[in-house]
Amino acid sequence: MLKPSIFSQTQAELNLFLRLNDVSTQLSSIIFQQIYKNKFNQELSNSLSLLLKKTFDYSVPVINKITTSEDGTIKFLMGLEDGNQVETVLIPFFKKYTVCLSSQVGCAMNCSFCYTGKMGLKRNLKSSEIVGQFLVARQYLQSQSDERVKNPNIVFMGQGEPLHNSDEVLKSIQVLMEPMGAAVGPRQITLSTAGYLPGIKKLSHYPQINIALSLHSPFNDIRKRLIPINQHFPLEDIFFEFDKLDLKKKQFITYEYLLIKDLNNRSEDALELSKWLTNRRALINIIPFNPFPGSEFQRPTEEDTLEFKEKLVALKLRTMIRTTKGSEILAACGQLNSLIEQEFPV
Ligand code: SF4
């Protein structure tokens, strides 16, 4: 029988396991510190160590390939137990790293601007495989003695639509947030969705992490060309659900706006965006499109990007331009594809 992964256990679940085996639940904190913080101040008894090893699987994804970009972005091709592979990216930003985690092998959403969408969906990742990506990437930084390793932020922007695998993603977040374990804070975690409505309806069960929507166009007809699920889940329905979320003071929803040459950078786009976002707590993140082999779209010029930002700012919309990292190693937004990585290593 397959053993459950130790990395899919919350502390409450581990406590239950210990109680059922007549072991003090106080030891769960020591176990968590050993696993997630590499702290070995207190030893576990041999019998408990054996019991844990006999009951739980301790394996994590293995690094099959590492590619580093000139700007310091590190892309990992990680092998899973069944032979599938996913990509995980470490993005440096000032004194910190952000770990970009995958939630699925491939993706079912088939967004036309995205390399991952071309893979189709192979399978969902288990929560332990998501937690494992984080641990392996952090371990890599520790092995490089990188000072910026402390408390990396997390974004669910790798392969897959995280809300299409909502239960496992939620579980991974709960495990990563355990105070005795990795202790990642909710505001250090950002989940980005293409607008998968059944998953958005479950967001109220999540801790108060940051939410981002891949908006890309304020017009449903253009948006559904970019994100095909928009034909089932139009913007009206997405905003209806977002408006029900209990945002904390100063909390925003980030709207990612992939800026594509000659497609969505017109004045009417800016005006329509302001109709949707003016009375909402919104932060717009403009991402100049990152081309990939065979993509039908083109990247806008820097002037076009700045001009569009100015149009939004003039409409009093809070707007930023996201610096592209790792594009030359296909590690930037929308460029991940672990099948092509297997066949044509970059
Ligand atoms: S952009 Fe996100 S949701 Fe769309 S195909 Fe790519 S990975 Fe999937």
Coordinates of N, CA and C in Angstrom, one line a residue, residues 14 21 39 43 55-56 61 64-65 80 161 193 221 226 229 240 251 272 312 337:
L14 N -0.9 15.4 12.2 CA 0.2 14.6 12.8 C -0.1 14.4 14.3
N21 N -1.3 6.5 18.3 CA -0.2 5.6 18.6 C 0.4 5.8 20.0
K39 N 16.1 21.9 12.3 CA 16.5 22.1 13.7 C 16.5 20.7 14.4
E43 N 16.3 15.2 20.1 CA 16.2 13.9 19.3 C 14.9 13.2 19.6
T55 N 5.5 4.6 8.5 CA 4.1 5.1 8.2 C 4.2 6.1 7.0
F56 N 5.2 6.9 7.0 CA 5.1 8.1 6.0 C 6.2 8.0 4.9
P61 N 10.4 15.8 -4.8 CA 10.8 15.8 -6.2 C 12.3 15.9 -6.3
N64 N 16.0 17.4 -11.9 CA 16.6 16.8 -13.1 C 17.4 17.8 -13.9
K65 N 17.2 19.1 -13.8 CA 17.9 20.0 -14.5 C 17.8 21.4 -13.9
L80 N 9.0 13.8 -10.8 CA 8.1 13.3 -9.8 C 8.2 11.8 -9.8
E161 N -3.5 25.7 -13.5 CA -4.4 26.6 -12.9 C -4.6 26.2 -11.4
T193 N -5.0 33.2 -10.6 CA -6.0 32.3 -11.3 C -6.3 32.9 -12.6
D221 N -15.0 39.5 -25.2 CA -14.8 38.8 -26.5 C -13.3 38.7 -26.8
L226 N -8.0 35.0 -25.5 CA -6.7 34.7 -24.8 C -6.9 33.6 -23.7
I229 N -11.5 29.7 -21.2 CA -12.6 29.5 -20.1 C -13.4 30.7 -19.9
F240 N -18.5 39.3 -9.5 CA -19.5 39.0 -8.6 C -19.0 38.2 -7.4
Q251 N -5.9 45.5 1.8 CA -5.7 44.3 0.9 C -6.2 44.6 -0.5
E272 N -12.2 51.0 -20.5 CA -13.1 49.9 -20.0 C -12.5 49.3 -18.7
L312 N -3.5 54.5 -17.8 CA -4.2 53.9 -16.6 C -4.1 54.8 -15.4
N337 N 7.2 25.0 -19.9 CA 6.7 23.8 -20.6 C 7.7 22.7 -20.3

